Amino acid sequence: VDVAPLPVAEVADAPAAEAPAPPPPPATSLEPLTTAVPAPQAEQPITAPAPTTLGPPDAMGGQRIKPFGGEDTSLMLEQHSERSQDLLVDAVENAQVAEIKRAVFRALTRLRAA
């Protein structure tokens, strides 16, 4: 940003007719940009990847791939989750019983002390 220097005050004897020239108007941000727009590139056709042929399972050296998951796996996981939930419920019930026993013991101790 260019800033014009401030005019220096002249001696009072100087004639008033020699007033300094007004500063140039400031640049605005509405001026058009002068950057070049890149030319559009030619579109290249999209090609599908080459298909691969696997052939029968015997062609892979006699190796057979075991299917992922199965009904027996899902049943085993369901049974495990049921056992885990049962264990958690039993633990909560045991904690509640223990807390009730503690409360009764405290109440009896207070009654004996009274």
PDB file of N, CA and C in Angstrom:
ATOM      1  N   VAL A   1       0.861  -1.168   0.000  1.00  0.00           N
ATOM      2  CA  VAL A   1       0.000   0.000   0.000  1.00  0.00           C
ATOM      3  C   VAL A   1       0.903   1.224   0.000  1.00  0.00           C
ATOM      4  N   ASP A   2       0.697   2.080  -0.981  1.00  0.00           N
ATOM      5  CA  ASP A   2       1.465   3.320  -1.052  1.00  0.00           C
ATOM      6  C   ASP A   2       0.723   4.391  -0.282  1.00  0.00           C
ATOM      7  N   VAL A   3       1.460   5.063   0.587  1.00  0.00           N
ATOM      8  CA  VAL A   3       0.876   6.138   1.379  1.00  0.00           C
ATOM      9  C   VAL A   3       1.568   7.429   0.967  1.00  0.00           C
ATOM     10  N   ALA A   4       0.772   8.416   0.616  1.00  0.00           N
ATOM     11  CA  ALA A   4       1.342   9.707   0.216  1.00  0.00           C
ATOM     12  C   ALA A   4       1.852  10.422   1.458  1.00  0.00           C
ATOM     13  N   PRO A   5       3.007  11.084   1.373  1.00  0.00           N
ATOM     14  CA  PRO A   5       3.519  11.808   2.539  1.00  0.00           C
ATOM     15  C   PRO A   5       2.613  12.979   2.871  1.00  0.00           C
ATOM     16  N   LEU A   6       2.528  13.266   4.152  1.00  0.00           N
ATOM     17  CA  LEU A   6       1.713  14.389   4.592  1.00  0.00           C
ATOM     18  C   LEU A   6       2.378  15.695   4.164  1.00  0.00           C
ATOM     19  N   PRO A   7       1.581  16.696   3.772  1.00  0.00           N
ATOM     20  CA  PRO A   7       2.183  17.975   3.370  1.00  0.00           C
ATOM     21  C   PRO A   7       2.805  18.666   4.581  1.00  0.00           C
ATOM     22  N   VAL A   8       3.956  19.257   4.351  1.00  0.00           N
ATOM     23  CA  VAL A   8       4.652  19.978   5.411  1.00  0.00           C
ATOM     24  C   VAL A   8       4.043  21.368   5.518  1.00  0.00           C
ATOM     25  N   ALA A   9       3.798  21.807   6.743  1.00  0.00           N
ATOM     26  CA  ALA A   9       3.204  23.129   6.949  1.00  0.00           C
ATOM     27  C   ALA A   9       4.199  24.200   6.511  1.00  0.00           C
ATOM     28  N   GLU A  10       3.730  25.094   5.677  1.00  0.00           N
ATOM     29  CA  GLU A  10       4.568  26.192   5.183  1.00  0.00           C
ATOM     30  C   GLU A  10       4.528  27.336   6.196  1.00  0.00           C
ATOM     31  N   VAL A  11       5.402  28.234   6.004  1.00  0.00           N
ATOM     32  CA  VAL A  11       5.422  29.432   6.835  1.00  0.00           C
ATOM     33  C   VAL A  11       4.159  30.225   6.543  1.00  0.00           C
ATOM     34  N   ALA A  12       3.667  30.958   7.493  1.00  0.00           N
ATOM     35  CA  ALA A  12       2.417  31.703   7.354  1.00  0.00           C
ATOM     36  C   ALA A  12       2.472  32.715   6.228  1.00  0.00           C
ATOM     37  N   ASP A  13       3.671  33.101   5.756  1.00  0.00           N
ATOM     38  CA  ASP A  13       3.771  34.085   4.689  1.00  0.00           C
ATOM     39  C   ASP A  13       3.462  33.477   3.324  1.00  0.00           C
ATOM     40  N   ALA A  14       3.427  32.145   3.182  1.00  0.00           N
ATOM     41  CA  ALA A  14       3.249  31.517   1.872  1.00  0.00           C
ATOM     42  C   ALA A  14       1.847  31.778   1.370  1.00  0.00           C
ATOM     43  N   PRO A  15       1.718  31.953   0.057  1.00  0.00           N
ATOM     44  CA  PRO A  15       0.381  32.203  -0.494  1.00  0.00           C
ATOM     45  C   PRO A  15      -0.475  30.944  -0.430  1.00  0.00           C
ATOM     46  N   ALA A  16      -1.748  31.115  -0.243  1.00  0.00           N
ATOM     47  CA  ALA A  16      -2.682  30.002  -0.117  1.00  0.00           C
ATOM     48  C   ALA A  16      -3.008  29.391  -1.466  1.00  0.00           C
ATOM     49  N   ALA A  17      -2.603  29.991  -2.559  1.00  0.00           N
ATOM     50  CA  ALA A  17      -2.924  29.509  -3.896  1.00  0.00           C
ATOM     51  C   ALA A  17      -2.146  28.248  -4.231  1.00  0.00           C
ATOM     52  N   GLU A  18      -1.043  27.994  -3.562  1.00  0.00           N
ATOM     53  CA  GLU A  18      -0.220  26.826  -3.874  1.00  0.00           C
ATOM     54  C   GLU A  18      -0.617  25.644  -2.985  1.00  0.00           C
ATOM     55  N   ALA A  19      -1.827  25.215  -3.059  1.00  0.00           N
ATOM     56  CA  ALA A  19      -2.301  24.082  -2.262  1.00  0.00           C
ATOM     57  C   ALA A  19      -1.743  22.785  -2.853  1.00  0.00           C
ATOM     58  N   PRO A  20      -1.423  21.810  -2.009  1.00  0.00           N
ATOM     59  CA  PRO A  20      -0.888  20.548  -2.536  1.00  0.00           C
ATOM     60  C   PRO A  20      -1.950  19.797  -3.337  1.00  0.00           C
ATOM     61  N   ALA A  21      -1.496  18.985  -4.262  1.00  0.00           N
ATOM     62  CA  ALA A  21      -2.412  18.220  -5.116  1.00  0.00           C
ATOM     63  C   ALA A  21      -3.074  17.119  -4.278  1.00  0.00           C
ATOM     64  N   PRO A  22      -4.332  16.811  -4.553  1.00  0.00           N
ATOM     65  CA  PRO A  22      -5.012  15.757  -3.782  1.00  0.00           C
ATOM     66  C   PRO A  22      -4.363  14.392  -4.072  1.00  0.00           C
ATOM     67  N   PRO A  23      -4.357  13.509  -3.091  1.00  0.00           N
ATOM     68  CA  PRO A  23      -3.746  12.188  -3.303  1.00  0.00           C
ATOM     69  C   PRO A  23      -4.556  11.367  -4.301  1.00  0.00           C
ATOM     70  N   PRO A  24      -3.923  10.413  -4.960  1.00  0.00           N
ATOM     71  CA  PRO A  24      -4.663   9.595  -5.938  1.00  0.00           C
ATOM     72  C   PRO A  24      -5.689   8.717  -5.217  1.00  0.00           C
ATOM     73  N   PRO A  25      -6.773   8.345  -5.889  1.00  0.00           N
ATOM     74  CA  PRO A  25      -7.805   7.513  -5.240  1.00  0.00           C
ATOM     75  C   PRO A  25      -7.237   6.125  -4.910  1.00  0.00           C
ATOM     76  N   PRO A  26      -7.693   5.556  -3.809  1.00  0.00           N
ATOM     77  CA  PRO A  26      -7.186   4.228  -3.430  1.00  0.00           C
ATOM     78  C   PRO A  26      -7.678   3.156  -4.396  1.00  0.00           C
ATOM     79  N   ALA A  27      -6.902   2.099  -4.509  1.00  0.00           N
ATOM     80  CA  ALA A  27      -7.279   0.991  -5.387  1.00  0.00           C
ATOM     81  C   ALA A  27      -8.425   0.219  -4.739  1.00  0.00           C
ATOM     82  N   THR A  28      -9.355  -0.216  -5.541  1.00  0.00           N
ATOM     83  CA  THR A  28     -10.496  -0.971  -5.020  1.00  0.00           C
ATOM     84  C   THR A  28     -10.287  -2.454  -5.282  1.00  0.00           C
ATOM     85  N   SER A  29     -10.987  -3.243  -4.536  1.00  0.00           N
ATOM     86  CA  SER A  29     -10.864  -4.691  -4.712  1.00  0.00           C
ATOM     87  C   SER A  29     -11.781  -5.200  -5.811  1.00  0.00           C
ATOM     88  N   LEU A  30     -12.485  -4.292  -6.485  1.00  0.00           N
ATOM     89  CA  LEU A  30     -13.411  -4.713  -7.531  1.00  0.00           C
ATOM     90  C   LEU A  30     -12.759  -4.746  -8.908  1.00  0.00           C
ATOM     91  N   GLU A  31     -11.448  -4.530  -8.963  1.00  0.00           N
ATOM     92  CA  GLU A  31     -10.772  -4.567 -10.252  1.00  0.00           C
ATOM     93  C   GLU A  31     -10.726  -6.002 -10.750  1.00  0.00           C
ATOM     94  N   PRO A  32     -10.811  -6.213 -12.062  1.00  0.00           N
ATOM     95  CA  PRO A  32     -10.814  -7.580 -12.591  1.00  0.00           C
ATOM     96  C   PRO A  32      -9.462  -8.260 -12.370  1.00  0.00           C
ATOM     97  N   LEU A  33      -9.515  -9.561 -12.150  1.00  0.00           N
ATOM     98  CA  LEU A  33      -8.298 -10.338 -11.977  1.00  0.00           C
ATOM     99  C   LEU A  33      -7.614 -10.534 -13.322  1.00  0.00           C
ATOM    100  N   THR A  34      -6.304 -10.610 -13.289  1.00  0.00           N
ATOM    101  CA  THR A  34      -5.562 -10.780 -14.539  1.00  0.00           C
ATOM    102  C   THR A  34      -4.895 -12.147 -14.600  1.00  0.00           C
ATOM    103  N   THR A  35      -5.393 -13.123 -13.841  1.00  0.00           N
ATOM    104  CA  THR A  35      -4.794 -14.452 -13.879  1.00  0.00           C
ATOM    105  C   THR A  35      -5.337 -15.232 -15.061  1.00  0.00           C
ATOM    106  N   ALA A  36      -4.515 -16.077 -15.605  1.00  0.00           N
ATOM    107  CA  ALA A  36      -4.911 -16.875 -16.760  1.00  0.00           C
ATOM    108  C   ALA A  36      -5.660 -18.117 -16.292  1.00  0.00           C
ATOM    109  N   VAL A  37      -6.707 -18.477 -17.009  1.00  0.00           N
ATOM    110  CA  VAL A  37      -7.482 -19.667 -16.704  1.00  0.00           C
ATOM    111  C   VAL A  37      -6.851 -20.834 -17.455  1.00  0.00           C
ATOM    112  N   PRO A  38      -6.559 -21.970 -16.767  1.00  0.00           N
ATOM    113  CA  PRO A  38      -5.941 -23.086 -17.473  1.00  0.00           C
ATOM    114  C   PRO A  38      -6.893 -23.678 -18.503  1.00  0.00           C
ATOM    115  N   ALA A  39      -6.335 -24.125 -19.597  1.00  0.00           N
ATOM    116  CA  ALA A  39      -7.133 -24.710 -20.669  1.00  0.00           C
ATOM    117  C   ALA A  39      -7.637 -26.079 -20.226  1.00  0.00           C
ATOM    118  N   PRO A  40      -8.872 -26.428 -20.570  1.00  0.00           N
ATOM    119  CA  PRO A  40      -9.388 -27.743 -20.176  1.00  0.00           C
ATOM    120  C   PRO A  40      -8.605 -28.856 -20.869  1.00  0.00           C
ATOM    121  N   GLN A  41      -8.346 -29.931 -20.119  1.00  0.00           N
ATOM    122  CA  GLN A  41      -7.609 -31.050 -20.684  1.00  0.00           C
ATOM    123  C   GLN A  41      -8.577 -31.997 -21.379  1.00  0.00           C
ATOM    124  N   ALA A  42      -8.077 -32.685 -22.360  1.00  0.00           N
ATOM    125  CA  ALA A  42      -8.904 -33.630 -23.099  1.00  0.00           C
ATOM    126  C   ALA A  42      -9.246 -34.809 -22.196  1.00  0.00           C
ATOM    127  N   GLU A  43     -10.496 -35.249 -22.256  1.00  0.00           N
ATOM    128  CA  GLU A  43     -10.922 -36.364 -21.424  1.00  0.00           C
ATOM    129  C   GLU A  43     -10.342 -37.660 -21.964  1.00  0.00           C
ATOM    130  N   GLN A  44      -9.862 -38.499 -21.037  1.00  0.00           N
ATOM    131  CA  GLN A  44      -9.337 -39.795 -21.439  1.00  0.00           C
ATOM    132  C   GLN A  44     -10.404 -40.844 -21.164  1.00  0.00           C
ATOM    133  N   PRO A  45     -10.585 -41.789 -22.058  1.00  0.00           N
ATOM    134  CA  PRO A  45     -11.626 -42.800 -21.835  1.00  0.00           C
ATOM    135  C   PRO A  45     -11.266 -43.685 -20.644  1.00  0.00           C
ATOM    136  N   ILE A  46     -12.295 -44.066 -19.904  1.00  0.00           N
ATOM    137  CA  ILE A  46     -12.117 -44.927 -18.746  1.00  0.00           C
ATOM    138  C   ILE A  46     -12.240 -46.371 -19.211  1.00  0.00           C
ATOM    139  N   THR A  47     -11.234 -47.168 -18.892  1.00  0.00           N
ATOM    140  CA  THR A  47     -11.260 -48.570 -19.301  1.00  0.00           C
ATOM    141  C   THR A  47     -11.371 -49.445 -18.069  1.00  0.00           C
ATOM    142  N   ALA A  48     -12.077 -50.546 -18.202  1.00  0.00           N
ATOM    143  CA  ALA A  48     -12.240 -51.487 -17.101  1.00  0.00           C
ATOM    144  C   ALA A  48     -10.967 -52.308 -16.951  1.00  0.00           C
ATOM    145  N   PRO A  49     -10.654 -52.751 -15.725  1.00  0.00           N
ATOM    146  CA  PRO A  49      -9.466 -53.586 -15.557  1.00  0.00           C
ATOM    147  C   PRO A  49      -9.636 -54.923 -16.267  1.00  0.00           C
ATOM    148  N   ALA A  50      -8.535 -55.525 -16.611  1.00  0.00           N
ATOM    149  CA  ALA A  50      -8.575 -56.796 -17.325  1.00  0.00           C
ATOM    150  C   ALA A  50      -9.152 -57.874 -16.418  1.00  0.00           C
ATOM    151  N   PRO A  51     -10.095 -58.668 -16.913  1.00  0.00           N
ATOM    152  CA  PRO A  51     -10.683 -59.713 -16.072  1.00  0.00           C
ATOM    153  C   PRO A  51      -9.660 -60.812 -15.781  1.00  0.00           C
ATOM    154  N   THR A  52      -9.777 -61.369 -14.579  1.00  0.00           N
ATOM    155  CA  THR A  52      -8.886 -62.470 -14.211  1.00  0.00           C
ATOM    156  C   THR A  52      -9.691 -63.751 -14.188  1.00  0.00           C
ATOM    157  N   THR A  53      -9.108 -64.808 -14.630  1.00  0.00           N
ATOM    158  CA  THR A  53      -9.785 -66.097 -14.628  1.00  0.00           C
ATOM    159  C   THR A  53      -9.161 -66.961 -13.551  1.00  0.00           C
ATOM    160  N   LEU A  54      -9.990 -67.459 -12.669  1.00  0.00           N
ATOM    161  CA  LEU A  54      -9.496 -68.284 -11.577  1.00  0.00           C
ATOM    162  C   LEU A  54      -9.604 -69.767 -11.893  1.00  0.00           C
ATOM    163  N   GLY A  55     -10.625 -70.162 -12.570  1.00  0.00           N
ATOM    164  CA  GLY A  55     -10.789 -71.569 -12.896  1.00  0.00           C
ATOM    165  C   GLY A  55     -11.362 -72.345 -11.727  1.00  0.00           C
ATOM    166  N   PRO A  56     -11.444 -73.661 -11.868  1.00  0.00           N
ATOM    167  CA  PRO A  56     -11.989 -74.489 -10.786  1.00  0.00           C
ATOM    168  C   PRO A  56     -11.036 -74.547  -9.604  1.00  0.00           C
ATOM    169  N   PRO A  57     -11.530 -74.927  -8.400  1.00  0.00           N
ATOM    170  CA  PRO A  57     -10.676 -74.974  -7.212  1.00  0.00           C
ATOM    171  C   PRO A  57      -9.490 -75.924  -7.365  1.00  0.00           C
ATOM    172  N   ASP A  58      -9.643 -76.979  -8.162  1.00  0.00           N
ATOM    173  CA  ASP A  58      -8.536 -77.923  -8.335  1.00  0.00           C
ATOM    174  C   ASP A  58      -7.365 -77.282  -9.061  1.00  0.00           C
ATOM    175  N   ALA A  59      -7.611 -76.228  -9.817  1.00  0.00           N
ATOM    176  CA  ALA A  59      -6.542 -75.577 -10.565  1.00  0.00           C
ATOM    177  C   ALA A  59      -5.629 -74.769  -9.652  1.00  0.00           C
ATOM    178  N   MET A  60      -6.018 -74.557  -8.384  1.00  0.00           N
ATOM    179  CA  MET A  60      -5.205 -73.760  -7.464  1.00  0.00           C
ATOM    180  C   MET A  60      -4.293 -74.645  -6.627  1.00  0.00           C
ATOM    181  N   GLY A  61      -3.793 -75.706  -7.173  1.00  0.00           N
ATOM    182  CA  GLY A  61      -2.861 -76.550  -6.444  1.00  0.00           C
ATOM    183  C   GLY A  61      -3.545 -77.462  -5.443  1.00  0.00           C
ATOM    184  N   GLY A  62      -4.809 -77.755  -5.617  1.00  0.00           N
ATOM    185  CA  GLY A  62      -5.495 -78.672  -4.725  1.00  0.00           C
ATOM    186  C   GLY A  62      -5.957 -78.043  -3.424  1.00  0.00           C
ATOM    187  N   GLN A  63      -5.778 -76.740  -3.236  1.00  0.00           N
ATOM    188  CA  GLN A  63      -6.198 -76.092  -1.998  1.00  0.00           C
ATOM    189  C   GLN A  63      -7.665 -75.723  -2.092  1.00  0.00           C
ATOM    190  N   ARG A  64      -8.371 -76.032  -1.046  1.00  0.00           N
ATOM    191  CA  ARG A  64      -9.778 -75.656  -0.992  1.00  0.00           C
ATOM    192  C   ARG A  64      -9.937 -74.599   0.081  1.00  0.00           C
ATOM    193  N   ILE A  65     -10.705 -73.582  -0.210  1.00  0.00           N
ATOM    194  CA  ILE A  65     -10.914 -72.494   0.738  1.00  0.00           C
ATOM    195  C   ILE A  65     -12.141 -72.809   1.571  1.00  0.00           C
ATOM    196  N   LYS A  66     -11.968 -72.759   2.886  1.00  0.00           N
ATOM    197  CA  LYS A  66     -13.071 -73.021   3.796  1.00  0.00           C
ATOM    198  C   LYS A  66     -13.983 -71.796   3.819  1.00  0.00           C
ATOM    199  N   PRO A  67     -15.300 -71.988   3.755  1.00  0.00           N
ATOM    200  CA  PRO A  67     -16.198 -70.826   3.779  1.00  0.00           C
ATOM    201  C   PRO A  67     -16.075 -70.079   5.097  1.00  0.00           C
ATOM    202  N   PHE A  68     -16.216 -68.757   5.002  1.00  0.00           N
ATOM    203  CA  PHE A  68     -16.085 -67.903   6.184  1.00  0.00           C
ATOM    204  C   PHE A  68     -17.361 -67.978   7.001  1.00  0.00           C
ATOM    205  N   GLY A  69     -17.212 -68.199   8.305  1.00  0.00           N
ATOM    206  CA  GLY A  69     -18.369 -68.247   9.188  1.00  0.00           C
ATOM    207  C   GLY A  69     -19.168 -69.513   8.963  1.00  0.00           C
ATOM    208  N   GLY A  70     -20.315 -69.549   9.530  1.00  0.00           N
ATOM    209  CA  GLY A  70     -21.178 -70.706   9.361  1.00  0.00           C
ATOM    210  C   GLY A  70     -22.195 -70.745  10.478  1.00  0.00           C
ATOM    211  N   GLU A  71     -23.134 -71.693  10.367  1.00  0.00           N
ATOM    212  CA  GLU A  71     -24.192 -71.773  11.363  1.00  0.00           C
ATOM    213  C   GLU A  71     -23.648 -72.211  12.712  1.00  0.00           C
ATOM    214  N   ASP A  72     -22.683 -73.132  12.718  1.00  0.00           N
ATOM    215  CA  ASP A  72     -22.140 -73.596  13.991  1.00  0.00           C
ATOM    216  C   ASP A  72     -21.412 -72.473  14.726  1.00  0.00           C
ATOM    217  N   THR A  73     -20.726 -71.607  13.978  1.00  0.00           N
ATOM    218  CA  THR A  73     -20.032 -70.476  14.603  1.00  0.00           C
ATOM    219  C   THR A  73     -21.027 -69.505  15.216  1.00  0.00           C
ATOM    220  N   SER A  74     -22.109 -69.232  14.502  1.00  0.00           N
ATOM    221  CA  SER A  74     -23.101 -68.291  15.032  1.00  0.00           C
ATOM    222  C   SER A  74     -23.782 -68.862  16.271  1.00  0.00           C
ATOM    223  N   LEU A  75     -24.072 -70.170  16.272  1.00  0.00           N
ATOM    224  CA  LEU A  75     -24.682 -70.781  17.461  1.00  0.00           C
ATOM    225  C   LEU A  75     -23.732 -70.725  18.649  1.00  0.00           C
ATOM    226  N   MET A  76     -22.445 -70.977  18.400  1.00  0.00           N
ATOM    227  CA  MET A  76     -21.467 -70.924  19.477  1.00  0.00           C
ATOM    228  C   MET A  76     -21.387 -69.512  20.063  1.00  0.00           C
ATOM    229  N   LEU A  77     -21.395 -68.490  19.202  1.00  0.00           N
ATOM    230  CA  LEU A  77     -21.331 -67.111  19.685  1.00  0.00           C
ATOM    231  C   LEU A  77     -22.588 -66.736  20.470  1.00  0.00           C
ATOM    232  N   GLU A  78     -23.751 -67.196  20.010  1.00  0.00           N
ATOM    233  CA  GLU A  78     -24.991 -66.912  20.734  1.00  0.00           C
ATOM    234  C   GLU A  78     -24.972 -67.552  22.117  1.00  0.00           C
ATOM    235  N   GLN A  79     -24.519 -68.803  22.190  1.00  0.00           N
ATOM    236  CA  GLN A  79     -24.462 -69.485  23.485  1.00  0.00           C
ATOM    237  C   GLN A  79     -23.480 -68.790  24.426  1.00  0.00           C
ATOM    238  N   HIS A  80     -22.359 -68.346  23.883  1.00  0.00           N
ATOM    239  CA  HIS A  80     -21.377 -67.650  24.716  1.00  0.00           C
ATOM    240  C   HIS A  80     -21.955 -66.343  25.264  1.00  0.00           C
ATOM    241  N   SER A  81     -22.682 -65.595  24.413  1.00  0.00           N
ATOM    242  CA  SER A  81     -23.267 -64.336  24.885  1.00  0.00           C
ATOM    243  C   SER A  81     -24.344 -64.596  25.936  1.00  0.00           C
ATOM    244  N   GLU A  82     -25.121 -65.682  25.772  1.00  0.00           N
ATOM    245  CA  GLU A  82     -26.131 -66.023  26.783  1.00  0.00           C
ATOM    246  C   GLU A  82     -25.474 -66.348  28.117  1.00  0.00           C
ATOM    247  N   ARG A  83     -24.376 -67.128  28.077  1.00  0.00           N
ATOM    248  CA  ARG A  83     -23.674 -67.461  29.323  1.00  0.00           C
ATOM    249  C   ARG A  83     -23.113 -66.206  29.982  1.00  0.00           C
ATOM    250  N   SER A  84     -22.562 -65.306  29.169  1.00  0.00           N
ATOM    251  CA  SER A  84     -21.994 -64.066  29.726  1.00  0.00           C
ATOM    252  C   SER A  84     -23.074 -63.230  30.393  1.00  0.00           C
ATOM    253  N   GLN A  85     -24.235 -63.109  29.744  1.00  0.00           N
ATOM    254  CA  GLN A  85     -25.329 -62.335  30.335  1.00  0.00           C
ATOM    255  C   GLN A  85     -25.836 -62.988  31.618  1.00  0.00           C
ATOM    256  N   ASP A  86     -25.930 -64.318  31.619  1.00  0.00           N
ATOM    257  CA  ASP A  86     -26.369 -65.015  32.834  1.00  0.00           C
ATOM    258  C   ASP A  86     -25.393 -64.779  33.983  1.00  0.00           C
ATOM    259  N   LEU A  87     -24.091 -64.820  33.683  1.00  0.00           N
ATOM    260  CA  LEU A  87     -23.089 -64.576  34.726  1.00  0.00           C
ATOM    261  C   LEU A  87     -23.202 -63.163  35.284  1.00  0.00           C
ATOM    262  N   LEU A  88     -23.442 -62.185  34.403  1.00  0.00           N
ATOM    263  CA  LEU A  88     -23.577 -60.802  34.864  1.00  0.00           C
ATOM    264  C   LEU A  88     -24.815 -60.628  35.740  1.00  0.00           C
ATOM    265  N   VAL A  89     -25.934 -61.231  35.336  1.00  0.00           N
ATOM    266  CA  VAL A  89     -27.162 -61.128  36.129  1.00  0.00           C
ATOM    267  C   VAL A  89     -26.961 -61.788  37.489  1.00  0.00           C
ATOM    268  N   ASP A  90     -26.302 -62.955  37.493  1.00  0.00           N
ATOM    269  CA  ASP A  90     -26.033 -63.630  38.773  1.00  0.00           C
ATOM    270  C   ASP A  90     -25.156 -62.769  39.676  1.00  0.00           C
ATOM    271  N   ALA A  91     -24.148 -62.116  39.112  1.00  0.00           N
ATOM    272  CA  ALA A  91     -23.264 -61.268  39.918  1.00  0.00           C
ATOM    273  C   ALA A  91     -24.031 -60.099  40.524  1.00  0.00           C
ATOM    274  N   VAL A  92     -24.937 -59.489  39.756  1.00  0.00           N
ATOM    275  CA  VAL A  92     -25.732 -58.371  40.275  1.00  0.00           C
ATOM    276  C   VAL A  92     -26.657 -58.852  41.394  1.00  0.00           C
ATOM    277  N   GLU A  93     -27.291 -60.014  41.182  1.00  0.00           N
ATOM    278  CA  GLU A  93     -28.186 -60.543  42.219  1.00  0.00           C
ATOM    279  C   GLU A  93     -27.413 -60.876  43.490  1.00  0.00           C
ATOM    280  N   ASN A  94     -26.225 -61.453  43.358  1.00  0.00           N
ATOM    281  CA  ASN A  94     -25.407 -61.762  44.535  1.00  0.00           C
ATOM    282  C   ASN A  94     -25.005 -60.487  45.267  1.00  0.00           C
ATOM    283  N   ALA A  95     -24.697 -59.430  44.520  1.00  0.00           N
ATOM    284  CA  ALA A  95     -24.331 -58.161  45.153  1.00  0.00           C
ATOM    285  C   ALA A  95     -25.523 -57.573  45.902  1.00  0.00           C
ATOM    286  N   GLN A  96     -26.721 -57.695  45.333  1.00  0.00           N
ATOM    287  CA  GLN A  96     -27.913 -57.188  46.012  1.00  0.00           C
ATOM    288  C   GLN A  96     -28.177 -57.956  47.304  1.00  0.00           C
ATOM    289  N   VAL A  97     -28.018 -59.280  47.261  1.00  0.00           N
ATOM    290  CA  VAL A  97     -28.230 -60.094  48.466  1.00  0.00           C
ATOM    291  C   VAL A  97     -27.215 -59.716  49.534  1.00  0.00           C
ATOM    292  N   ALA A  98     -25.955 -59.544  49.126  1.00  0.00           N
ATOM    293  CA  ALA A  98     -24.918 -59.175  50.098  1.00  0.00           C
ATOM    294  C   ALA A  98     -25.213 -57.820  50.713  1.00  0.00           C
ATOM    295  N   GLU A  99     -25.706 -56.879  49.939  1.00  0.00           N
ATOM    296  CA  GLU A  99     -26.025 -55.547  50.460  1.00  0.00           C
ATOM    297  C   GLU A  99     -27.193 -55.621  51.444  1.00  0.00           C
ATOM    298  N   ILE A 100     -28.187 -56.462  51.147  1.00  0.00           N
ATOM    299  CA  ILE A 100     -29.320 -56.624  52.066  1.00  0.00           C
ATOM    300  C   ILE A 100     -28.838 -57.212  53.392  1.00  0.00           C
ATOM    301  N   LYS A 101     -27.955 -58.215  53.303  1.00  0.00           N
ATOM    302  CA  LYS A 101     -27.424 -58.826  54.532  1.00  0.00           C
ATOM    303  C   LYS A 101     -26.645 -57.802  55.355  1.00  0.00           C
ATOM    304  N   ARG A 102     -25.853 -56.958  54.696  1.00  0.00           N
ATOM    305  CA  ARG A 102     -25.103 -55.917  55.419  1.00  0.00           C
ATOM    306  C   ARG A 102     -26.052 -54.943  56.105  1.00  0.00           C
ATOM    307  N   ALA A 103     -27.110 -54.554  55.390  1.00  0.00           N
ATOM    308  CA  ALA A 103     -28.069 -53.607  55.965  1.00  0.00           C
ATOM    309  C   ALA A 103     -28.746 -54.209  57.195  1.00  0.00           C
ATOM    310  N   VAL A 104     -29.124 -55.484  57.122  1.00  0.00           N
ATOM    311  CA  VAL A 104     -29.758 -56.145  58.271  1.00  0.00           C
ATOM    312  C   VAL A 104     -28.775 -56.224  59.430  1.00  0.00           C
ATOM    313  N   PHE A 105     -27.510 -56.564  59.146  1.00  0.00           N
ATOM    314  CA  PHE A 105     -26.501 -56.657  60.198  1.00  0.00           C
ATOM    315  C   PHE A 105     -26.299 -55.301  60.869  1.00  0.00           C
ATOM    316  N   ARG A 106     -26.244 -54.222  60.087  1.00  0.00           N
ATOM    317  CA  ARG A 106     -26.084 -52.877  60.665  1.00  0.00           C
ATOM    318  C   ARG A 106     -27.276 -52.531  61.552  1.00  0.00           C
ATOM    319  N   ALA A 107     -28.483 -52.842  61.065  1.00  0.00           N
ATOM    320  CA  ALA A 107     -29.686 -52.522  61.854  1.00  0.00           C
ATOM    321  C   ALA A 107     -29.690 -53.282  63.172  1.00  0.00           C
ATOM    322  N   LEU A 108     -29.335 -54.573  63.141  1.00  0.00           N
ATOM    323  CA  LEU A 108     -29.295 -55.357  64.385  1.00  0.00           C
ATOM    324  C   LEU A 108     -28.226 -54.830  65.332  1.00  0.00           C
ATOM    325  N   THR A 109     -27.074 -54.417  64.792  1.00  0.00           N
ATOM    326  CA  THR A 109     -26.004 -53.876  65.626  1.00  0.00           C
ATOM    327  C   THR A 109     -26.457 -52.592  66.297  1.00  0.00           C
ATOM    328  N   ARG A 110     -27.174 -51.747  65.596  1.00  0.00           N
ATOM    329  CA  ARG A 110     -27.667 -50.494  66.187  1.00  0.00           C
ATOM    330  C   ARG A 110     -28.708 -50.778  67.265  1.00  0.00           C
ATOM    331  N   LEU A 111     -29.565 -51.787  67.008  1.00  0.00           N
ATOM    332  CA  LEU A 111     -30.581 -52.121  68.011  1.00  0.00           C
ATOM    333  C   LEU A 111     -29.937 -52.653  69.287  1.00  0.00           C
ATOM    334  N   ARG A 112     -28.884 -53.449  69.149  1.00  0.00           N
ATOM    335  CA  ARG A 112     -28.201 -53.987  70.329  1.00  0.00           C
ATOM    336  C   ARG A 112     -27.514 -52.878  71.110  1.00  0.00           C
ATOM    337  N   ALA A 113     -26.989 -51.903  70.405  1.00  0.00           N
ATOM    338  CA  ALA A 113     -26.270 -50.807  71.070  1.00  0.00           C
ATOM    339  C   ALA A 113     -27.236 -49.862  71.763  1.00  0.00           C
ATOM    340  N   ALA A 114     -28.488 -49.807  71.350  1.00  0.00           N
ATOM    341  CA  ALA A 114     -29.434 -48.853  71.912  1.00  0.00           C
ATOM    342  C   ALA A 114     -29.946 -49.235  73.254  1.00  0.00           C
TER     343      ALA A 114
END
